[in-house]
Short mmCIF file of C-alpha atoms in Angstrom, two decimals:
data_model
loop_
_atom_site.label_atom_id
_atom_site.label_comp_id
_atom_site.label_asym_id
_atom_site.label_seq_id
_atom_site.Cartn_x
_atom_site.Cartn_y
_atom_site.Cartn_z
CA MET A 4 103.44 2.68 102.65
CA ARG A 5 101.08 4.17 100.06
CA ASN A 6 100.02 6.95 102.41
CA SER A 7 103.64 7.70 103.40
CA ILE A 8 104.62 8.11 99.76
CA PHE A 9 101.58 10.34 99.15
CA CYS A 10 102.50 12.61 102.08
CA ILE A 11 106.07 12.93 100.77
CA ILE A 12 104.73 13.88 97.33
CA LEU A 13 102.47 16.57 98.81
CA PHE A 14 105.36 17.91 100.88
CA LEU A 15 107.57 18.18 97.79
CA ALA A 16 104.74 19.85 95.89
CA SER A 17 104.38 22.50 98.60
CA MET A 18 108.15 23.08 98.65
CA CYS A 19 108.48 23.71 94.90
CA TRP A 20 105.43 25.95 94.38
CA GLN A 21 106.74 29.47 93.78
CA LEU A 22 103.69 31.61 93.04
CA PRO A 23 103.44 34.59 95.41
CA LEU A 24 100.85 32.93 97.62
CA LYS A 25 101.07 33.84 101.29
CA ALA A 26 100.57 30.66 103.28
CA ALA A 27 99.55 30.89 106.91
CA GLU A 28 102.29 30.17 109.42
CA ARG A 29 102.03 27.20 111.75
CA PHE A 30 99.71 28.14 114.62
CA ILE A 31 98.67 24.72 115.95
CA THR A 32 100.71 22.98 118.64
CA ASN A 33 100.04 19.87 120.66
CA ASP A 34 101.67 21.33 123.76
CA ALA A 35 99.76 22.96 126.60
CA VAL A 36 100.56 26.54 125.57
CA GLY A 37 98.59 29.41 124.10
CA PHE A 38 94.85 28.96 123.72
CA GLN A 39 94.30 25.39 124.88
CA TRP A 40 91.22 24.61 122.81
CA ILE A 41 91.12 20.85 123.42
CA GLN A 42 92.94 19.50 126.48
CA GLU A 43 92.49 16.49 128.75
CA LYS A 44 89.38 15.30 126.90
CA LYS A 45 87.68 18.69 127.29
CA SER A 46 87.17 21.53 124.82
CA TYR A 47 85.99 25.10 124.71
CA PRO A 48 82.84 25.69 122.61
CA ILE A 49 82.58 27.25 119.15
CA LEU A 50 80.57 30.50 119.22
CA ILE A 51 78.54 31.23 116.08
CA ASP A 52 75.75 33.48 114.86
CA ASN A 53 72.73 31.49 113.70
CA GLU A 54 72.27 33.99 110.84
CA GLU A 55 75.65 33.01 109.41
CA TYR A 56 75.94 31.68 105.84
CA LYS A 57 74.78 28.08 105.55
CA GLY A 58 78.06 27.18 103.88
CA VAL A 59 80.01 28.55 106.84
CA LEU A 60 77.81 26.66 109.30
CA ARG A 61 78.37 23.48 107.29
CA ALA A 62 82.14 23.98 107.45
CA ILE A 63 81.94 24.58 111.21
CA THR A 64 80.09 21.28 111.58
CA ASN A 65 82.90 19.64 109.58
CA LEU A 66 85.44 21.28 111.91
CA GLN A 67 83.56 19.80 114.85
CA THR A 68 83.83 16.35 113.23
CA ASP A 69 87.50 16.89 112.35
CA ALA A 70 88.32 17.78 115.95
CA GLN A 71 86.57 14.65 117.14
CA THR A 72 88.46 12.55 114.59
CA VAL A 73 91.80 13.91 115.82
CA THR A 74 91.18 14.00 119.59
CA ASN A 75 88.06 11.91 120.27
CA VAL A 76 86.58 15.13 121.71
CA LYS A 77 83.65 16.85 119.97
CA PRO A 78 83.52 20.59 120.71
CA GLN A 79 80.07 22.04 121.30
CA ILE A 80 78.59 24.68 119.03
CA THR A 81 76.78 27.55 120.74
CA SER A 82 75.14 30.82 119.73
CA SER A 83 75.50 32.44 123.15
CA VAL A 84 78.42 33.15 125.49
CA THR A 85 78.59 30.21 127.87
CA GLU A 86 82.24 30.02 129.00
CA LYS A 87 85.22 32.22 129.75
CA ARG A 88 87.10 30.91 126.74
CA LEU A 89 85.68 30.46 123.25
CA LEU A 90 86.51 29.77 119.62
CA ILE A 91 84.58 32.45 117.71
CA ILE A 92 83.91 31.93 113.98
CA GLY A 93 82.05 34.16 111.55
CA SER A 94 82.03 36.41 108.50
CA ILE A 95 82.07 40.17 108.79
CA ASP A 96 78.79 40.62 106.93
CA ARG A 97 76.71 37.96 108.72
CA SER A 98 78.08 37.42 112.23
CA ASN A 99 77.05 39.93 114.89
CA TRP A 100 79.87 38.58 117.08
CA ILE A 101 82.44 39.56 114.46
CA LYS A 102 80.76 42.92 113.94
CA ARG A 103 81.01 43.59 117.69
CA LEU A 104 84.70 42.70 117.71
CA ILE A 105 85.33 45.10 114.83
CA ALA A 106 83.29 47.87 116.45
CA SER A 107 85.24 47.54 119.69
CA GLY A 108 88.57 47.49 117.89
CA LYS A 109 89.41 43.97 119.06
CA ILE A 110 90.08 42.97 115.45
CA SER A 111 91.03 45.34 112.63
CA ALA A 112 88.35 46.24 110.11
CA ASN A 113 91.06 47.13 107.59
CA GLU A 114 92.25 43.53 107.56
CA LEU A 115 88.97 42.27 106.12
CA LYS A 116 86.66 44.95 104.75
CA GLY A 117 86.87 45.17 100.98
CA LYS A 118 89.03 42.06 100.80
CA ARG A 119 88.27 38.99 98.72
CA GLU A 120 88.11 35.53 100.29
CA LYS A 121 90.47 36.44 103.13
CA TYR A 122 90.43 35.26 106.72
CA ILE A 123 92.35 36.15 109.85
CA LEU A 124 92.84 33.81 112.79
CA CYS A 125 93.90 35.61 115.96
CA THR A 126 93.86 35.47 119.73
CA VAL A 127 91.82 38.19 121.46
CA LYS A 128 91.90 39.03 125.16
CA GLN A 129 88.58 39.92 126.81
CA PRO A 130 86.57 40.02 123.57
CA PHE A 131 83.26 40.38 125.42
CA GLU A 132 82.18 40.92 128.98
CA GLY A 133 82.69 37.75 130.97
CA VAL A 134 85.05 36.21 128.42
CA GLU A 135 88.74 36.12 129.30
CA GLU A 136 90.16 34.95 125.97
CA ALA A 137 89.06 33.78 122.55
CA VAL A 138 90.53 32.64 119.28
CA VAL A 139 88.68 34.30 116.41
CA ILE A 140 88.38 33.09 112.82
CA ALA A 141 86.90 36.02 110.91
CA GLY A 142 86.35 36.07 107.16
CA SER A 143 85.89 38.92 104.72
CA ASP A 144 83.10 36.91 103.10
CA LYS A 145 81.64 33.41 103.02
CA ARG A 146 84.59 31.66 101.41
CA GLY A 147 87.17 33.58 103.40
CA THR A 148 85.58 32.29 106.59
CA ILE A 149 85.40 28.75 105.20
CA TYR A 150 89.09 28.80 104.26
CA GLY A 151 90.01 29.87 107.79
CA ILE A 152 88.00 26.97 109.21
CA TYR A 153 89.64 24.42 106.93
CA GLU A 154 93.11 25.85 107.61
CA LEU A 155 92.51 25.03 111.27
CA SER A 156 91.40 21.52 110.31
CA SER A 157 94.45 21.03 108.10
CA GLN A 158 96.88 22.16 110.78
CA MET A 159 95.20 19.84 113.28
CA GLY A 160 96.11 17.00 110.94
CA VAL A 161 93.06 16.41 108.72
CA SER A 162 94.17 16.34 105.08
CA PRO A 163 91.90 17.79 102.38
CA TRP A 164 92.25 14.30 100.87
CA TYR A 165 91.03 12.40 103.96
CA TYR A 166 88.06 11.07 101.96
CA TRP A 167 89.30 10.85 98.38
CA ALA A 168 92.77 9.42 99.13
CA ASP A 169 92.13 7.78 102.52
CA VAL A 170 94.80 9.92 104.17
CA PRO A 171 94.94 8.77 107.82
CA VAL A 172 94.52 11.12 110.78
CA GLN A 173 97.05 10.86 113.59
CA HIS A 174 95.51 10.96 117.05
CA LYS A 175 96.38 13.91 119.29
CA ASN A 176 95.31 14.47 122.89
CA ASN A 177 95.83 18.22 122.88
CA ILE A 178 95.11 20.98 120.38
CA SER A 179 96.40 24.44 121.27
CA ILE A 180 96.49 27.62 119.18
CA LEU A 181 99.52 29.87 119.47
CA PRO A 182 99.02 33.60 120.13
CA GLY A 183 99.30 35.97 117.19
CA SER A 184 97.48 36.77 113.96
CA TYR A 185 97.54 34.44 110.94
CA THR A 186 96.24 34.62 107.39
CA ASP A 187 96.75 33.38 103.81
CA GLY A 188 95.91 36.81 102.46
CA GLU A 189 93.77 37.12 99.35
CA PRO A 190 93.96 34.42 96.65
CA ALA A 191 96.27 35.13 93.71
CA ILE A 192 93.69 33.82 91.20
CA GLU A 193 90.07 34.97 91.41
CA TYR A 194 88.39 31.80 90.06
CA ARG A 195 90.34 28.56 90.55
CA GLY A 196 89.07 25.03 90.31
CA ILE A 197 88.78 21.70 88.53
CA PHE A 198 86.92 20.12 85.61
CA LEU A 199 85.70 16.52 85.88
CA ASN A 200 85.93 15.22 82.32
CA ASP A 201 86.37 11.95 80.41
CA GLU A 202 84.82 10.52 83.55
CA TRP A 203 83.58 7.20 82.21
CA PRO A 204 83.94 4.36 82.95
CA SER A 205 86.03 4.82 86.10
CA LEU A 206 84.54 7.73 88.03
CA GLY A 207 81.11 7.30 86.47
CA ASN A 208 80.71 3.67 87.49
CA TRP A 209 82.04 4.37 90.97
CA ALA A 210 79.71 7.36 91.45
CA GLN A 211 76.76 5.31 90.24
CA LYS A 212 77.54 2.48 92.64
CA THR A 213 78.37 4.69 95.62
CA PHE A 214 75.90 7.57 95.31
CA GLY A 215 73.50 6.61 92.55
CA GLY A 216 75.11 8.94 90.02
CA PHE A 217 76.63 12.40 89.75
CA ASN A 218 74.12 13.80 92.22
CA SER A 219 74.28 16.18 95.16
CA GLN A 220 75.57 13.44 97.48
CA PHE A 221 78.52 12.95 95.13
CA TYR A 222 79.15 16.65 94.58
CA GLU A 223 79.04 17.40 98.29
CA LYS A 224 82.29 15.42 98.61
CA VAL A 225 83.84 17.13 95.59
CA PHE A 226 82.85 20.63 96.73
CA GLU A 227 84.28 20.00 100.19
CA LEU A 228 87.58 18.87 98.65
CA ILE A 229 87.80 22.01 96.51
CA LEU A 230 87.12 24.26 99.50
CA ARG A 231 89.62 22.44 101.72
CA LEU A 232 92.21 23.03 98.97
CA LYS A 233 91.06 26.69 98.92
CA GLY A 234 89.59 26.55 95.44
CA ASN A 235 86.21 28.06 94.57
CA PHE A 236 85.26 27.01 91.04
CA MET A 237 84.18 23.95 89.05
CA TRP A 238 83.12 22.62 85.68
CA PRO A 239 81.04 19.49 86.42
CA ALA A 240 81.11 16.04 84.85
CA MET A 241 79.39 16.21 81.46
CA TRP A 242 80.10 13.14 79.31
CA ALA A 243 76.81 11.45 80.15
CA SER A 244 75.35 13.70 82.83
CA ALA A 245 73.77 17.12 83.18
CA PHE A 246 74.71 18.87 86.42
CA TYR A 247 71.67 21.13 86.71
CA ASP A 248 69.12 18.73 85.26
CA ASP A 249 70.02 15.35 86.79
CA ASP A 250 69.63 16.56 90.38
CA ILE A 251 68.12 19.99 90.98
CA GLN A 252 69.90 20.05 94.34
CA ASN A 253 73.32 20.10 92.62
CA GLY A 254 73.18 23.78 91.84
CA VAL A 255 71.49 24.63 95.14
CA LEU A 256 74.23 22.83 97.08
CA ALA A 257 77.04 24.50 95.13
CA ASP A 258 75.63 27.94 95.86
CA GLU A 259 75.13 27.09 99.53
CA MET A 260 78.61 25.66 100.05
CA GLY A 261 80.33 28.50 98.18
CA ILE A 262 81.37 26.86 94.91
CA VAL A 263 81.06 29.01 91.78
CA MET A 264 79.84 26.74 88.99
CA GLY A 265 80.60 27.11 85.31
CA THR A 266 80.12 25.05 82.17
CA SER A 267 82.81 23.85 79.81
CA HIS A 268 84.12 25.52 76.66
CA HIS A 269 81.40 24.00 74.46
CA GLU A 270 78.46 24.32 76.88
CA PRO A 271 77.33 27.96 76.75
CA MET A 272 74.85 29.84 78.90
CA ALA A 273 74.76 27.52 81.95
CA ARG A 274 73.44 24.59 79.90
CA ASN A 275 74.94 21.11 79.84
CA HIS A 276 75.50 19.38 76.51
CA GLN A 277 73.51 16.34 77.62
CA GLU A 278 70.45 18.54 78.12
CA TRP A 279 70.48 19.13 74.38
CA ALA A 280 71.66 15.67 73.35
CA ARG A 281 68.86 13.90 75.23
CA LYS A 282 66.20 15.96 73.42
CA ARG A 283 67.85 16.19 70.03
CA LYS A 284 64.72 15.06 68.20
CA GLN A 285 62.71 17.75 69.93
CA TYR A 286 65.31 20.53 69.70
CA GLY A 287 66.64 19.87 66.22
CA VAL A 288 70.13 20.66 64.94
CA TRP A 289 72.79 22.47 67.02
CA ASP A 290 73.23 25.23 64.42
CA TYR A 291 72.56 28.87 65.21
CA ALA A 292 72.16 29.75 61.53
CA THR A 293 69.22 27.41 61.02
CA ASN A 294 67.84 26.92 64.55
CA GLN A 295 68.30 30.26 66.30
CA LYS A 296 64.85 30.46 67.87
CA VAL A 297 65.19 27.12 69.68
CA LEU A 298 68.76 27.81 70.74
CA ASP A 299 67.88 31.26 72.10
CA ARG A 300 65.14 29.67 74.19
CA PHE A 301 67.60 26.98 75.36
CA PHE A 302 70.11 29.67 76.37
CA ARG A 303 67.47 31.77 78.13
CA GLU A 304 66.34 28.81 80.25
CA GLY A 305 69.92 28.33 81.39
CA ILE A 306 70.31 31.94 82.55
CA GLU A 307 66.92 31.89 84.25
CA ARG A 308 68.11 28.89 86.25
CA VAL A 309 71.28 30.54 87.58
CA LYS A 310 70.38 34.24 87.62
CA ASP A 311 70.45 34.43 91.44
CA THR A 312 73.74 32.51 91.88
CA GLU A 313 77.42 33.35 91.49
CA ASP A 314 77.73 31.00 88.51
CA LEU A 315 80.21 32.12 85.86
CA ILE A 316 78.51 32.18 82.46
CA THR A 317 80.30 30.64 79.48
CA ILE A 318 79.42 32.49 76.27
CA GLY A 319 80.14 31.77 72.63
CA MET A 320 79.41 28.54 70.81
CA ARG A 321 81.26 25.60 69.32
CA GLY A 322 79.99 22.69 67.27
CA ASP A 323 77.80 19.89 68.56
CA GLY A 324 79.56 17.86 71.25
CA ASP A 325 83.03 19.44 71.50
CA ALA A 326 83.50 19.85 67.76
CA PRO A 327 84.28 22.87 65.55
CA MET A 328 81.32 24.86 64.30
CA GLY A 329 80.02 23.29 61.10
CA GLY A 330 78.55 26.41 59.61
CA LYS A 331 75.53 26.67 57.32
CA GLU A 332 76.19 23.44 55.50
CA GLY A 333 74.35 22.94 52.26
CA ALA A 334 72.83 26.40 52.25
CA ASP A 335 73.67 29.46 50.22
CA HIS A 336 75.66 32.15 51.98
CA GLU A 337 77.89 35.00 50.93
CA TYR A 338 81.05 33.70 52.56
CA VAL A 339 83.21 31.23 50.70
CA ASN A 340 85.72 31.04 53.55
CA ARG A 341 84.33 28.81 56.32
CA ASP A 342 86.32 30.55 59.11
CA GLU A 343 85.03 33.95 58.02
CA TYR A 344 81.51 32.61 57.97
CA ASN A 345 81.78 31.01 61.42
CA MET A 346 83.35 34.15 62.88
CA ASN A 347 80.44 36.28 61.72
CA LEU A 348 77.96 33.73 63.02
CA LEU A 349 79.76 33.64 66.37
CA LYS A 350 79.57 37.45 66.62
CA LYS A 351 75.81 37.18 66.28
CA VAL A 352 75.64 34.38 68.86
CA ILE A 353 77.57 36.38 71.47
CA LYS A 354 75.61 39.57 70.84
CA ASN A 355 72.32 37.74 71.35
CA GLN A 356 73.60 35.83 74.38
CA ARG A 357 74.55 39.10 76.04
CA LYS A 358 71.08 40.46 75.33
CA ILE A 359 69.53 37.36 76.95
CA ILE A 360 71.73 37.84 80.03
CA LYS A 361 70.61 41.46 80.28
CA ASP A 362 66.93 40.64 79.80
CA VAL A 363 66.87 37.77 82.30
CA THR A 364 68.95 39.35 85.07
CA GLY A 365 67.54 42.83 84.65
CA ARG A 366 71.06 44.27 84.72
CA PRO A 367 73.58 45.28 82.06
CA ALA A 368 75.40 42.26 80.68
CA ASP A 369 78.74 43.60 81.88
CA GLU A 370 77.56 43.26 85.49
CA ARG A 371 77.27 39.47 85.23
CA PRO A 372 80.70 37.74 84.99
CA GLN A 373 81.21 35.80 81.76
CA VAL A 374 84.00 33.80 80.15
CA TRP A 375 84.84 33.07 76.52
CA ALA A 376 87.02 29.99 76.02
CA ILE A 377 89.63 30.43 73.28
CA TYR A 378 89.97 26.69 72.81
CA LYS A 379 91.07 24.75 69.72
CA GLU A 380 89.64 26.38 66.55
CA VAL A 381 88.31 29.36 68.53
CA GLN A 382 91.89 30.56 69.06
CA ARG A 383 92.21 30.77 65.29
CA PHE A 384 89.16 33.03 65.21
CA TYR A 385 90.71 35.23 67.89
CA ASP A 386 93.99 35.43 65.97
CA MET A 387 91.98 36.44 62.88
CA GLY A 388 90.47 39.36 64.79
CA LEU A 389 87.32 38.13 66.50
CA ARG A 390 86.76 39.98 69.78
CA VAL A 391 84.27 40.01 72.64
CA PRO A 392 83.34 42.89 75.01
CA ASP A 393 86.11 43.97 77.38
CA ASP A 394 84.35 42.79 80.54
CA VAL A 395 84.44 39.13 79.44
CA ILE A 396 87.19 36.87 80.81
CA MET A 397 89.34 35.51 77.97
CA LEU A 398 90.11 31.87 78.74
CA LEU A 399 93.31 30.69 77.05
CA CYS A 400 94.37 27.03 77.00
CA ASP A 401 97.27 24.64 76.77
CA ASP A 402 97.75 22.21 73.88
CA ASN A 403 95.89 19.51 75.88
CA TRP A 404 99.20 18.02 77.09
CA GLY A 405 100.45 20.78 79.36
CA ASN A 406 102.09 23.29 77.01
CA VAL A 407 100.52 26.75 76.98
CA ARG A 408 99.53 27.75 73.43
CA ARG A 409 99.31 31.51 73.85
CA LEU A 410 99.70 34.29 76.43
CA PRO A 411 98.49 37.92 76.30
CA ASN A 412 100.84 40.68 75.23
CA ALA A 413 101.23 43.95 77.12
CA GLU A 414 98.35 45.63 75.29
CA GLU A 415 96.03 42.65 75.71
CA ARG A 416 96.73 42.52 79.45
CA LYS A 417 94.95 45.88 79.82
CA ARG A 418 91.55 44.25 79.25
CA PRO A 419 89.30 44.90 82.30
CA GLY A 420 87.82 41.41 82.07
CA GLY A 421 91.19 39.78 82.50
CA TRP A 422 92.58 36.46 81.34
CA GLY A 423 92.26 32.83 82.35
CA MET A 424 93.94 29.49 81.64
CA TYR A 425 92.35 26.11 80.89
CA TYR A 426 94.99 23.46 81.62
CA HIS A 427 94.96 19.67 81.18
CA VAL A 428 96.35 16.74 83.14
CA ASP A 429 93.75 14.53 81.43
CA TYR A 430 92.72 14.55 77.79
CA VAL A 431 90.75 12.35 75.39
CA GLY A 432 91.10 13.22 71.72
CA ALA A 433 93.31 13.18 68.66
CA PRO A 434 96.08 12.42 68.10
CA ARG A 435 96.40 10.57 71.43
CA ASN A 436 94.71 10.27 74.81
CA SER A 437 96.18 11.11 78.18
CA LYS A 438 93.79 9.49 80.61
CA TRP A 439 93.59 8.00 84.09
CA LEU A 440 97.26 8.09 85.19
CA ASN A 441 99.02 11.43 85.57
CA VAL A 442 101.66 11.64 82.85
CA THR A 443 102.16 15.42 83.03
CA PRO A 444 105.78 16.19 84.03
CA ILE A 445 105.38 18.27 87.17
CA GLN A 446 108.42 20.40 86.37
CA ASN A 447 106.83 21.34 83.05
CA MET A 448 103.47 22.03 84.71
CA TRP A 449 105.12 24.33 87.25
CA GLU A 450 107.10 26.16 84.58
CA GLN A 451 104.11 26.67 82.28
CA LEU A 452 101.81 27.87 85.08
CA GLN A 453 104.47 30.18 86.52
CA LEU A 454 104.83 31.65 83.02
CA THR A 455 101.03 31.96 82.84
CA TYR A 456 100.93 33.93 86.09
CA ASP A 457 103.89 36.12 85.12
CA TYR A 458 101.95 37.19 82.02
CA GLY A 459 99.04 38.47 84.08
CA VAL A 460 96.71 35.49 83.58
CA ASP A 461 95.15 35.62 87.04
CA LYS A 462 91.38 35.83 86.62
CA LEU A 463 90.52 32.14 86.14
CA TRP A 464 92.45 28.87 86.32
CA ILE A 465 90.62 25.62 85.55
CA LEU A 466 92.29 22.18 85.52
CA ASN A 467 90.93 19.23 83.53
CA VAL A 468 91.44 16.35 85.99
CA GLY A 469 89.50 13.58 84.27
CA ASP A 470 88.33 11.02 86.83
CA LEU A 471 89.69 13.10 89.77
CA LYS A 472 91.67 10.09 90.98
CA PRO A 473 94.57 9.50 90.77
CA MET A 474 95.28 13.19 90.10
CA GLU A 475 95.75 14.15 93.77
CA TYR A 476 99.29 15.39 93.20
CA PRO A 477 98.71 17.75 90.23
CA ILE A 478 95.40 18.97 91.71
CA THR A 479 97.11 19.88 94.98
CA LEU A 480 99.95 21.61 93.16
CA PHE A 481 97.54 23.48 90.87
CA LEU A 482 95.29 24.78 93.64
#
């Protein structure tokens, strides 16, 4: 009964979502027509290039498991042509099989080259000598290929929530792929993902018991969920954990699987708050006016750690532990107005952070994507005139309960860096908490996010989901 209700909810969510996202048509059938991939307890193999991205190879292994779960048949994976019919999977920049298909005109280069996170799934006759027919999943890049793989899994009957919500898989004897060409197109939002927050005691205790903490074994499950929902971005749990420091494999795994990591609105320069909190006696006070040297070193270490990844760098600075900046308390300064003082200090912070990014990466700061979160008191600074360089993503927010506080006007929408939205379905703070159960009216969420998109906020969407469960419905709708 629980699973039936959940499936109905997801169906209704998909029916009401009106953003101009181009969903793939139905290409899977259980009849013996088209490309009969799995029939009568037999299957055609999956052809890969061993030089493919590790994240793609991992997703292909998951597809292999998904097929076995649905049909009790486990397709073989091969790197050489072994049969007259094949399922060919690869990205255009890593797979020599896909490059050969493009060179021979069997699939269109224009469909994928220069595209972002796009896949095509199509049937090809005589793709190579000795092969009569193949179904090809080709991606414009790593994530495009991964999304194509998981679209096949989803249409076979494996829900993205098979692990986190125990969604059952219905057995099928036959899996066939209809002729034609199918795609989702490019994503409407460049960075889109979730933020695990307020995660104790529920998620934290469960993760500790199940995996030993918020480690790479835990995040492997979270990353897979995000990719199956066709997201690509995440802010990690941070109440009592430090993503990069607690398990050095966390960041390695994210980069391998294709998840772009970021840090929350008060954790600048790829550093987690707990990394500072745990060494407070050693580091001193979280105040740039009085402790700049230590903070600059702290920031530099963060950039050094992620300089070779896709990680999106949060810049700026708030107070210690998700609080407003306290300023130069007890010291003489020329500014009587605290906001004016903090704004000038924040200008200095951002200028120096950009210099650190340039020095560590060896490239101009505007070549490394960054985001500035205009959250809580920071929006007041923006309204008073504080600005950051034009290449930086401006991350707007809701009021913590699902009502968007501000949207860019026509002039502001011209910024090259673009705009993002930080949205909540979970919140802990004054004047009241909204935690654990989803209390966000879905109609309001849809209306506010549609408005957000209509105003050109399409660079970054991040959803605060608290403990992850039981937020399956709003997460699915959001992504």
